[in-house]
PDB file of C-alpha atoms and ligand atoms in Angstrom:
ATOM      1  CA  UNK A   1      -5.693  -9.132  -1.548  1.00  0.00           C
ATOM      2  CA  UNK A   2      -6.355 -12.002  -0.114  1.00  0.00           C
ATOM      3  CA  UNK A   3      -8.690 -12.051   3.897  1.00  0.00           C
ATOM      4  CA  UNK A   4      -8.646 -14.828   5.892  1.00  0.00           C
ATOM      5  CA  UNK A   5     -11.112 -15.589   8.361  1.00  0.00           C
ATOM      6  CA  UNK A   6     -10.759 -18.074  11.273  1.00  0.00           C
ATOM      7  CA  UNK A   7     -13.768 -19.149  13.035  1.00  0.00           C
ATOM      8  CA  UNK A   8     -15.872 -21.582  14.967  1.00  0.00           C
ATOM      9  CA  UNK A   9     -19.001 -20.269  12.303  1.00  0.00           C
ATOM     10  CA  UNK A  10     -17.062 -20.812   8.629  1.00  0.00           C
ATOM     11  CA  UNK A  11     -21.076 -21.489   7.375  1.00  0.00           C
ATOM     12  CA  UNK A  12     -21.861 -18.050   8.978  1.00  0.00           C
ATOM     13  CA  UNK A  13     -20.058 -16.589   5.784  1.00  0.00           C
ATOM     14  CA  UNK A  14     -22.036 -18.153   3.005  1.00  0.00           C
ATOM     15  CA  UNK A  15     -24.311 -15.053   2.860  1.00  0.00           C
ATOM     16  CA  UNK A  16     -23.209 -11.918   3.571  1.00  0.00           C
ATOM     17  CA  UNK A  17     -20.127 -12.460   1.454  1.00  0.00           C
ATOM     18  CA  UNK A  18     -21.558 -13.678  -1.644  1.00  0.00           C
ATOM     19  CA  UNK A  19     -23.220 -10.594  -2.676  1.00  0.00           C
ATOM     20  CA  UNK A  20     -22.685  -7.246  -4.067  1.00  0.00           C
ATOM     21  CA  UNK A  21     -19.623  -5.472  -4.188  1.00  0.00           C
ATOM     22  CA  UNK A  22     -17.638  -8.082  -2.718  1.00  0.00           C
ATOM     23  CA  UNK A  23     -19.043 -11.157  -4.514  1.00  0.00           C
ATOM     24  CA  UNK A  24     -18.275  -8.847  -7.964  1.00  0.00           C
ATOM     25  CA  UNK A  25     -14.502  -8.471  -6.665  1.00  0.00           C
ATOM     26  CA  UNK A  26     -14.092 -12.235  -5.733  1.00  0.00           C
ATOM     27  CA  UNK A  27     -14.844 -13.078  -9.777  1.00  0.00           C
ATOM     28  CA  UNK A  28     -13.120 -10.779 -10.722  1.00  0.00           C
ATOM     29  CA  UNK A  29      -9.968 -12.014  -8.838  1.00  0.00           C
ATOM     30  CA  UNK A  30      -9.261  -8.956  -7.115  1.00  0.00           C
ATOM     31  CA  UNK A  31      -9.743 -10.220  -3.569  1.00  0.00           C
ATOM     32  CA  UNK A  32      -9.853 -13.356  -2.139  1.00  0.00           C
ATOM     33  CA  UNK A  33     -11.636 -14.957   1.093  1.00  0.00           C
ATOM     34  CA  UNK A  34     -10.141 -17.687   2.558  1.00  0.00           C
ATOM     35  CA  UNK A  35     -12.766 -18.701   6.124  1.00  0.00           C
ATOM     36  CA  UNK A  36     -11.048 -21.261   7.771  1.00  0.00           C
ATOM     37  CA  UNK A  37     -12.610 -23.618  10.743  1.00  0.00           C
ATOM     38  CA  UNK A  38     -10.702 -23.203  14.185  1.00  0.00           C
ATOM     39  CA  UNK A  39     -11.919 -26.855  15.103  1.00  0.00           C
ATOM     40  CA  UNK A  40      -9.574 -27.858  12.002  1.00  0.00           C
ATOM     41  CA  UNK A  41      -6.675 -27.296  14.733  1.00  0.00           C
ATOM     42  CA  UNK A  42      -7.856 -29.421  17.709  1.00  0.00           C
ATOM     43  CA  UNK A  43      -6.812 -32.677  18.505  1.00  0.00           C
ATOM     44  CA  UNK A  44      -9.897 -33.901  20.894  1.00  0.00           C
ATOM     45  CA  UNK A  45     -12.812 -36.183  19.950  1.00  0.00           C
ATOM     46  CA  UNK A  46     -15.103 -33.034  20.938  1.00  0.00           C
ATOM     47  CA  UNK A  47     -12.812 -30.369  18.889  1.00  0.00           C
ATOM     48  CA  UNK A  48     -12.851 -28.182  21.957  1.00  0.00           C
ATOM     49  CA  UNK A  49     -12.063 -24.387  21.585  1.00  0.00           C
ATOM     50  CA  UNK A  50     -13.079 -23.465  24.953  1.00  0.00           C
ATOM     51  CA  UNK A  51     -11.887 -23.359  28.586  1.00  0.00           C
ATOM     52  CA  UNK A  52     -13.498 -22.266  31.651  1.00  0.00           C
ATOM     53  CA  UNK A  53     -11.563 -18.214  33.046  1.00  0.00           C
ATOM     54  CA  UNK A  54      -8.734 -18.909  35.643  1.00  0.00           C
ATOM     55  CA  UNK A  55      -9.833 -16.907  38.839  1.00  0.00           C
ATOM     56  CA  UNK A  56     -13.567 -17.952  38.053  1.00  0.00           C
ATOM     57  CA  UNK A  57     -16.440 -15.843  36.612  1.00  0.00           C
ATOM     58  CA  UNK A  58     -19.267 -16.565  34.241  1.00  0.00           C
ATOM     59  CA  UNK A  59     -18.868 -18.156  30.538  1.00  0.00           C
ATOM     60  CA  UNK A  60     -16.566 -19.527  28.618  1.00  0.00           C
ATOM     61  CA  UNK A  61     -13.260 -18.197  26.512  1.00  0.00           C
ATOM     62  CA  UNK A  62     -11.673 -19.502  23.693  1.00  0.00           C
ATOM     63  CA  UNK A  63      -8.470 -21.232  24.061  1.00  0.00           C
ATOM     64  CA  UNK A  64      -5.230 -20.136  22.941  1.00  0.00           C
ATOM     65  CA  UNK A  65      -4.021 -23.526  21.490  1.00  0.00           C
ATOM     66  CA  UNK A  66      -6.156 -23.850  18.658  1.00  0.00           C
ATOM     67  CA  UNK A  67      -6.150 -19.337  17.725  1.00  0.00           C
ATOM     68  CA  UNK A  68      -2.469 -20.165  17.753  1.00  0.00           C
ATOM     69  CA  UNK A  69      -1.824 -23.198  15.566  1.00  0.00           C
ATOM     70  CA  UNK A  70      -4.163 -21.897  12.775  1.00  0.00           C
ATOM     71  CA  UNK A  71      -2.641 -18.735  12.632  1.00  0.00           C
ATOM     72  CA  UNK A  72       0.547 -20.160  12.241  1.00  0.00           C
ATOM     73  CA  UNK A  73      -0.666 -22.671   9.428  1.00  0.00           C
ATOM     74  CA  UNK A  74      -2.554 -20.143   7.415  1.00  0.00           C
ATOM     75  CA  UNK A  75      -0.060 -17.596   7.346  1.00  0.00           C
ATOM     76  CA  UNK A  76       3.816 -19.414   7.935  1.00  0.00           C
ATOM     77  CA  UNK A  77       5.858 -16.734   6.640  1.00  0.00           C
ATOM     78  CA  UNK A  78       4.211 -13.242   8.320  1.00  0.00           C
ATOM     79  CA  UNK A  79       5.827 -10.006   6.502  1.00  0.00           C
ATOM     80  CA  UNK A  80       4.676  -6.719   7.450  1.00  0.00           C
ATOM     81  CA  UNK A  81       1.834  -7.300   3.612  1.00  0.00           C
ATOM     82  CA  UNK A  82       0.117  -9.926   6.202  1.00  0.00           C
ATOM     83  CA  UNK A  83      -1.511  -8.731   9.284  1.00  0.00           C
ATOM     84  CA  UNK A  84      -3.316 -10.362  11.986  1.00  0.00           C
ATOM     85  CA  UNK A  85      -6.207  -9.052  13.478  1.00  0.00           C
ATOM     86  CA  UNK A  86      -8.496 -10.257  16.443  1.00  0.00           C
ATOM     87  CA  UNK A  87     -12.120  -8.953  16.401  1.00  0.00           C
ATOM     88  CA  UNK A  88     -13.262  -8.091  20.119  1.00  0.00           C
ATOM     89  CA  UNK A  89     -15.264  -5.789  22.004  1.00  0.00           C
ATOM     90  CA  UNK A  90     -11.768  -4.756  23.976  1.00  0.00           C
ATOM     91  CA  UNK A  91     -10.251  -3.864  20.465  1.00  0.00           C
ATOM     92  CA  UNK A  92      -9.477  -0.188  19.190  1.00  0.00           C
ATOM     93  CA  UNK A  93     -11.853   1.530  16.850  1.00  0.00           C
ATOM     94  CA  UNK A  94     -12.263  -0.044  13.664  1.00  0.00           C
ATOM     95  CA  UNK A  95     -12.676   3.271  10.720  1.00  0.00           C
ATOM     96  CA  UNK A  96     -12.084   4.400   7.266  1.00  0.00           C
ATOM     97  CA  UNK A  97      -8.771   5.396   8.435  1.00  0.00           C
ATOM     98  CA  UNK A  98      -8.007   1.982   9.672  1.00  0.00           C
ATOM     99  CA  UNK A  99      -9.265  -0.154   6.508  1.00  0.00           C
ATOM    100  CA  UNK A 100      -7.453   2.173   4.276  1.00  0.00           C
ATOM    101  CA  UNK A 101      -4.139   0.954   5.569  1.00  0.00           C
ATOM    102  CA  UNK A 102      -5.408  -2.285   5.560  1.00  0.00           C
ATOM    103  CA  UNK A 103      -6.369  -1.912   1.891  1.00  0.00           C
ATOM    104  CA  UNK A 104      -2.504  -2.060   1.273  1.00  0.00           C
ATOM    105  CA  UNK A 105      -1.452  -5.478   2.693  1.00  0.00           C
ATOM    106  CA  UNK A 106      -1.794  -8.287   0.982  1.00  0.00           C
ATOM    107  CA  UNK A 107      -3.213 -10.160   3.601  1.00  0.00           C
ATOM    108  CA  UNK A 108      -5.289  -9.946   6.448  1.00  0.00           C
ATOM    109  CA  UNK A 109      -6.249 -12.272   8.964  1.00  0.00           C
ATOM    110  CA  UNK A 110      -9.244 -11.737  11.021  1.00  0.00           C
ATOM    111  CA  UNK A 111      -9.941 -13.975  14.211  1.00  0.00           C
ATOM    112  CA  UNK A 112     -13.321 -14.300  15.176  1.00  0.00           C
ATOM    113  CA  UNK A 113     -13.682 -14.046  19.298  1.00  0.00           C
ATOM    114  CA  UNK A 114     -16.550 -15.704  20.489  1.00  0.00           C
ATOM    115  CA  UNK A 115     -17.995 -16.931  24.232  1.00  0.00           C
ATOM    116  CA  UNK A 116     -17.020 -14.568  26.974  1.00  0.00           C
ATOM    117  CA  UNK A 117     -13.649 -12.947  25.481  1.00  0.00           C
ATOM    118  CA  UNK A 118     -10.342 -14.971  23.986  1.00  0.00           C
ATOM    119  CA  UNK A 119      -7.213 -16.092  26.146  1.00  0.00           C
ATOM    120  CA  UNK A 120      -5.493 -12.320  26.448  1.00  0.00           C
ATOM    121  CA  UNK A 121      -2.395 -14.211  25.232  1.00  0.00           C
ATOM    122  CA  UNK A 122      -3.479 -13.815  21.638  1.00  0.00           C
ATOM    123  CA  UNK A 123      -3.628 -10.496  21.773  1.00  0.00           C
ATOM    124  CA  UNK A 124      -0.341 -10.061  23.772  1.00  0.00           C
ATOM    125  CA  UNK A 125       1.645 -12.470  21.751  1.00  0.00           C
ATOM    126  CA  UNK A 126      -0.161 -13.541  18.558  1.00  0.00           C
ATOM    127  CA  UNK A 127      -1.779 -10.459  16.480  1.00  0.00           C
ATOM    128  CA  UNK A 128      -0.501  -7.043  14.861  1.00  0.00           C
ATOM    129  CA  UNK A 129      -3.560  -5.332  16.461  1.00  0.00           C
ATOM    130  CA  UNK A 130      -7.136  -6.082  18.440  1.00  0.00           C
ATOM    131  CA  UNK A 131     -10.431  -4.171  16.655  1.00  0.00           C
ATOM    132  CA  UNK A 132     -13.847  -3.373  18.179  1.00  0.00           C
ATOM    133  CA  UNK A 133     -16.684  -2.403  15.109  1.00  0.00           C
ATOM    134  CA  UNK A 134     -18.154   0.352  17.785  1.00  0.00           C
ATOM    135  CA  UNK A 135     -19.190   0.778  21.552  1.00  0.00           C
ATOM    136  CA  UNK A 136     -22.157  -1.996  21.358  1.00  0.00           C
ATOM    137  CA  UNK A 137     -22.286  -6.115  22.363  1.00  0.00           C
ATOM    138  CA  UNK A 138     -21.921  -8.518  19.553  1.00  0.00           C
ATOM    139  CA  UNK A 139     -22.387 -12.320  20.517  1.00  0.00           C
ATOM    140  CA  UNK A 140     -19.054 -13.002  18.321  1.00  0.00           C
ATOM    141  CA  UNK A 141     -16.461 -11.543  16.007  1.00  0.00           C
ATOM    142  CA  UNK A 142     -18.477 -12.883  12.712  1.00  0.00           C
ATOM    143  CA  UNK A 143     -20.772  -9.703  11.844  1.00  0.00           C
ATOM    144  CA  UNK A 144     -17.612  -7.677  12.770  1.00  0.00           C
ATOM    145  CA  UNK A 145     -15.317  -9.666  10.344  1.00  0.00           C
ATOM    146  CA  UNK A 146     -17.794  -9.460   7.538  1.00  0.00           C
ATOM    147  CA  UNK A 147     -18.130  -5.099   8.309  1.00  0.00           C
ATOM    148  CA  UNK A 148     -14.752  -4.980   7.666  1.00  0.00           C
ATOM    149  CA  UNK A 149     -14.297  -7.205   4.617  1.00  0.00           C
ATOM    150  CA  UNK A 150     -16.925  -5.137   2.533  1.00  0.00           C
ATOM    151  CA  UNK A 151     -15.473  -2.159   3.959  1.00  0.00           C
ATOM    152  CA  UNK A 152     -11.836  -3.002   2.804  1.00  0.00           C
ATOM    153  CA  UNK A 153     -12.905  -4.746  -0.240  1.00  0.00           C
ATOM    154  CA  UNK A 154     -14.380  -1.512  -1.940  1.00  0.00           C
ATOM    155  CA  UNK A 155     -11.561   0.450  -1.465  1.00  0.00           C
ATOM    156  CA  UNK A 156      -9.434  -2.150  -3.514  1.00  0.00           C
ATOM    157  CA  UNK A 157      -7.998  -0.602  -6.945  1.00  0.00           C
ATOM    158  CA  UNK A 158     -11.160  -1.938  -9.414  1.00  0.00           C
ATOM    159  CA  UNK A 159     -13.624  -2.853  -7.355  1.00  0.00           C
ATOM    160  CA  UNK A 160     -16.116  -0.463  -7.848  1.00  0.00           C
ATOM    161  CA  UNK A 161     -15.586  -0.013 -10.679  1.00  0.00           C
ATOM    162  CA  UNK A 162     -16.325   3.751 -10.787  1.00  0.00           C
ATOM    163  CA  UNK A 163     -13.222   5.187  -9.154  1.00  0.00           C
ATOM    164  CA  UNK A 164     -15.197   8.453  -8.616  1.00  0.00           C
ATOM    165  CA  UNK A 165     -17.666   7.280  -6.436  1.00  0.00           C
ATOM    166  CA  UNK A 166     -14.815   6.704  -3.851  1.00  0.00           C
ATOM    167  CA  UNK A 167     -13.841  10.023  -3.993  1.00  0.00           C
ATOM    168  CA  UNK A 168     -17.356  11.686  -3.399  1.00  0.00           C
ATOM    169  CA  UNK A 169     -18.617   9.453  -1.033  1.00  0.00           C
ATOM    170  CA  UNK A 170     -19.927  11.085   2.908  1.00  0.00           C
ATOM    171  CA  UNK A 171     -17.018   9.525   4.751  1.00  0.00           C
ATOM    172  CA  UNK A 172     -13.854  10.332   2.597  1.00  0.00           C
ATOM    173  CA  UNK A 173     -12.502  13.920   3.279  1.00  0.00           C
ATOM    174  CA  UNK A 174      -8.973  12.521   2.346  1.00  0.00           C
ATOM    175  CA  UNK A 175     -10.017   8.982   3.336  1.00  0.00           C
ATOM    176  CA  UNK A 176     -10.276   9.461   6.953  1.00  0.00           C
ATOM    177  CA  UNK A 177     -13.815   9.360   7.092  1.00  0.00           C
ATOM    178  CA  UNK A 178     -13.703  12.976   9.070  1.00  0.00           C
ATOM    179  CA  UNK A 179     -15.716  14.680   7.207  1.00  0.00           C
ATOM    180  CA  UNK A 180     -19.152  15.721   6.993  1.00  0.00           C
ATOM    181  CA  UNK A 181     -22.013  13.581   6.010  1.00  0.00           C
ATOM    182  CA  UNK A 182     -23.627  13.098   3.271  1.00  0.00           C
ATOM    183  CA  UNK A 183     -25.877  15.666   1.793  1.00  0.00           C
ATOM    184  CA  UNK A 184     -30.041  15.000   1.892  1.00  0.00           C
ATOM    185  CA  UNK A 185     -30.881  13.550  -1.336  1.00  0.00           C
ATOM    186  CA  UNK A 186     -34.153  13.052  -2.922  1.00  0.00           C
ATOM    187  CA  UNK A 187     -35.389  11.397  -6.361  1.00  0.00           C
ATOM    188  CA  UNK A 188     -39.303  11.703  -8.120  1.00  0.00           C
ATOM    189  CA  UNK A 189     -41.961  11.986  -6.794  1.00  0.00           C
ATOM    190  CA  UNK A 190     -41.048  15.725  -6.380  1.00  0.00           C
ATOM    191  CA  UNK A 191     -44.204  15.858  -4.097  1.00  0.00           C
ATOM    192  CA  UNK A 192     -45.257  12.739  -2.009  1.00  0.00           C
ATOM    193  CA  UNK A 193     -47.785  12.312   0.643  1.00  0.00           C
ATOM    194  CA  UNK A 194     -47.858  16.224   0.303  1.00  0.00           C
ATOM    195  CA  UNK A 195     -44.082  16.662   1.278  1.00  0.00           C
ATOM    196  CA  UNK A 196     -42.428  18.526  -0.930  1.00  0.00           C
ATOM    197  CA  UNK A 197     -38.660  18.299  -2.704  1.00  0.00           C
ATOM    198  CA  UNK A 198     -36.551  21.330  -1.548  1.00  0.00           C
ATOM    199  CA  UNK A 199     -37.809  23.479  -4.352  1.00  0.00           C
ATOM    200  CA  UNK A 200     -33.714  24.616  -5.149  1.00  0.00           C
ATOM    201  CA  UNK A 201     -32.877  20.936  -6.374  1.00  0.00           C
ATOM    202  CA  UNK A 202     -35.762  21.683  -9.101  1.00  0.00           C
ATOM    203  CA  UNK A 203     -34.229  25.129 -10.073  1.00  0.00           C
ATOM    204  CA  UNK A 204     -31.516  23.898 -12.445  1.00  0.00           C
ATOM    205  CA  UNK A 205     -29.168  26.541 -10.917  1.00  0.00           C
ATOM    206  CA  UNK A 206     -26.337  24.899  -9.993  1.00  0.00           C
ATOM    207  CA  UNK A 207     -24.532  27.415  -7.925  1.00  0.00           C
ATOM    208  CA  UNK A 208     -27.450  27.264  -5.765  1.00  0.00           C
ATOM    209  CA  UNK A 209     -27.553  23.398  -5.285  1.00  0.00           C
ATOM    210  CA  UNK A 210     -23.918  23.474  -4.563  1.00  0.00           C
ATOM    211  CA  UNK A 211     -24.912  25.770  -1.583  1.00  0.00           C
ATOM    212  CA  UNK A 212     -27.596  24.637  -0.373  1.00  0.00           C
ATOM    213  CA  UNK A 213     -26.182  20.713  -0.072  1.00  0.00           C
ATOM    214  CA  UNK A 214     -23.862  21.989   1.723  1.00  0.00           C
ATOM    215  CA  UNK A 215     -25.719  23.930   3.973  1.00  0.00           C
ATOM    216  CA  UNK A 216     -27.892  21.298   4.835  1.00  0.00           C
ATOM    217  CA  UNK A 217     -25.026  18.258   5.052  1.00  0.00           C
ATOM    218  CA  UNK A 218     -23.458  20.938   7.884  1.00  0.00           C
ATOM    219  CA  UNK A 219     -26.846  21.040   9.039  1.00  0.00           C
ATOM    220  CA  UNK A 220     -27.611  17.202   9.214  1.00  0.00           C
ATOM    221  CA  UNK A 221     -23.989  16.766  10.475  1.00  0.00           C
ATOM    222  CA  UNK A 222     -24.596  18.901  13.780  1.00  0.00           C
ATOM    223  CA  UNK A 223     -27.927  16.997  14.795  1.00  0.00           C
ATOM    224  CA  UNK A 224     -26.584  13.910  13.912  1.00  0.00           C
ATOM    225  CA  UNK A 225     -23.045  13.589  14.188  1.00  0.00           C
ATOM    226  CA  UNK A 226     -21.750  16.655  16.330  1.00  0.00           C
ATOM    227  CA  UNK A 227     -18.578  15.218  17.055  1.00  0.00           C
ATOM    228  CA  UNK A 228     -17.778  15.248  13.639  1.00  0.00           C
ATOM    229  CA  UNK A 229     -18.000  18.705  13.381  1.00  0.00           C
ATOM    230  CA  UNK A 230     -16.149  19.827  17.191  1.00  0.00           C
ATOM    231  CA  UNK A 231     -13.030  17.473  15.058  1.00  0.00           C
ATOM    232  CA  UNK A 232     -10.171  16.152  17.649  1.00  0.00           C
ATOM    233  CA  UNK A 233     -11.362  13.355  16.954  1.00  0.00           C
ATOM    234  CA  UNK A 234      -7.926  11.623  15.765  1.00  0.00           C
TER     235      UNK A 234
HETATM  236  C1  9D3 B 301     -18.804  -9.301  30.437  1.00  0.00           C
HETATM  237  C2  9D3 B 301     -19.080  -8.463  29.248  1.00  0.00           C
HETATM  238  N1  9D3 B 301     -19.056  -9.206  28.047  1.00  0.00           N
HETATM  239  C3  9D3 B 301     -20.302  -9.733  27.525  1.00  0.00           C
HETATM  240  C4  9D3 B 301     -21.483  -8.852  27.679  1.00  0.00           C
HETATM  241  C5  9D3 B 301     -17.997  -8.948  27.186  1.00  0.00           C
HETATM  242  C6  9D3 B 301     -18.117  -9.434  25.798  1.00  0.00           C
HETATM  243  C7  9D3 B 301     -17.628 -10.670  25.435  1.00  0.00           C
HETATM  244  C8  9D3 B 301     -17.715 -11.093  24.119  1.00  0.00           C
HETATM  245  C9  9D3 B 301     -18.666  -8.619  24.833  1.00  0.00           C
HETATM  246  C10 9D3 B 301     -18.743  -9.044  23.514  1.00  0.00           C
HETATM  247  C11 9D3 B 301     -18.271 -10.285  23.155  1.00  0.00           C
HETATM  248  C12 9D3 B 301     -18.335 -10.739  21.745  1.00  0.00           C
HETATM  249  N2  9D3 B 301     -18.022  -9.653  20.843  1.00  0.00           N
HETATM  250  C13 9D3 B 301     -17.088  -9.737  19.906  1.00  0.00           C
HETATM  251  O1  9D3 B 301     -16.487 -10.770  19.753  1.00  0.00           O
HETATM  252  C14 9D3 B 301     -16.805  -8.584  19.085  1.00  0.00           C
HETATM  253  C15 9D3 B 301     -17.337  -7.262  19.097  1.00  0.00           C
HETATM  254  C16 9D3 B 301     -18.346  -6.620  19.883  1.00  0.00           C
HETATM  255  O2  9D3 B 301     -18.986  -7.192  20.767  1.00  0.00           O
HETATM  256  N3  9D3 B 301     -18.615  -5.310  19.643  1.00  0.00           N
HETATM  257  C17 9D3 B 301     -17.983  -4.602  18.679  1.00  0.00           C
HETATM  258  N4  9D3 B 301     -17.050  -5.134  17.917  1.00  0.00           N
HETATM  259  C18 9D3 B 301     -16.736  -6.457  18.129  1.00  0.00           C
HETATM  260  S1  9D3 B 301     -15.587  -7.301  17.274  1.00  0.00           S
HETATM  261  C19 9D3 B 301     -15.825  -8.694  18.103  1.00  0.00           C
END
């Protein structure tokens, strides 16, 4: 699979992306990341990307010229394998559901919004979809693009490595990430600072483990994540 990521920040990628599980699948050819500068399509001394909001108000947007052009260089012959995708705080939910189906294209094209918001024409008439990370205020579409890379990335056939792990993990009752959370786990000491490991997960009896991780991940589900548990939440 190949992601491509257009942004004002192509440096801001150097990190985050060059580590772990995704670094592991880039070597081993099983994904690709192509970060692309949106200055590379602008044709003014200053490589502008900006423009002041019709109607007034504070800040600045990003342009549609530019968000435009480089979409239509990177990707010149969009099927429905190649999607494109801009990251903003006005997008729908980004979840487990959502980068599974990603997970099937071949590639995806994430714009990075930055400044005060993007011209609304590129996400009337430019992208397959607009995609928020969660209710909070990101200064750009960077941190978001790099969430969903290394969330996509490890659900690619090989990645991990350990096809299991996918399976088991908290979020993954049937990859819709509906389920309950994660179990409390513990490893030695079995006593530190005079807390104590459940004394069960000591037992050896593994009919009572099963039971009482599951107990307590219902548990730990309804004080942290209620909604999970009242579902509806398609
Ligand atoms: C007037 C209100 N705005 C600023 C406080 C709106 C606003 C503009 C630009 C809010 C955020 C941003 C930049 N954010 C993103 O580009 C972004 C984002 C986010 O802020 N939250 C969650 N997901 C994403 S994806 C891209």
């Amino acid at each position: 699979m190949i992601f491509h990521i257009l942004t004002i920040f192509p440096e801001f990628f150097r990190g985050p992306l060059e580590h772990g599980v995704v670094a592991k699948a880039r070597e081993s050819g099983v994904l690709d990341i192509r970060v692309h500068n949106l200055r590379d399509w602008t044709y003014d001394r200053h490589k502008t990307v900006d423009d002041r909001p019709f109607g007034g108000g504070e800040g600045m947007l990003l342009k549609p010229e530019p968000v435009f052009e480089g979409v239509e260089a990177i990707l010149p012959h969009r099927g429905a394998a190649a999607q494109v995708v801009l990251l903003s705080a006005q997008g729908r939910l980004f979840d487990q559901g959502l980068a599974r189906s990603w997970s099937g294209l071949s590639e995806l094209l994430l714009i990075c919004g930055r400044y005060e918001g993007v011209d609304e024409r590129v996400s009337e008439h430019l992208v397959d979809d607009e995609v928020s990370i969660g209710d909070f205020v990101l200064s750009g579409g960077e941190l978001a693009a790099a969430v969903m890379v290394d969330v996509v990335a490890r659900l690619l056939p090989g990645v991990l490595g350990n096809e299991a792990s996918r399976v088991w993990e908290s979020f993954s009752a049937e990859g819709h990430g509906r389920g309950l959370l994660d179990c409390p786990q513990y490893t030695r000491p079995a006593e530190f600072r005079g807390w104590k490991v459940p004394e069960v997960l000591l037992s050896g009896h593994h009919g009572e483990i099963r039971k009482w991780r599951r107990q307590a991940a219902e548990e730990k589900t309804a004080r942290m994540r209620p909604d999970l548990l009242r579902g509806g939440n398609e």
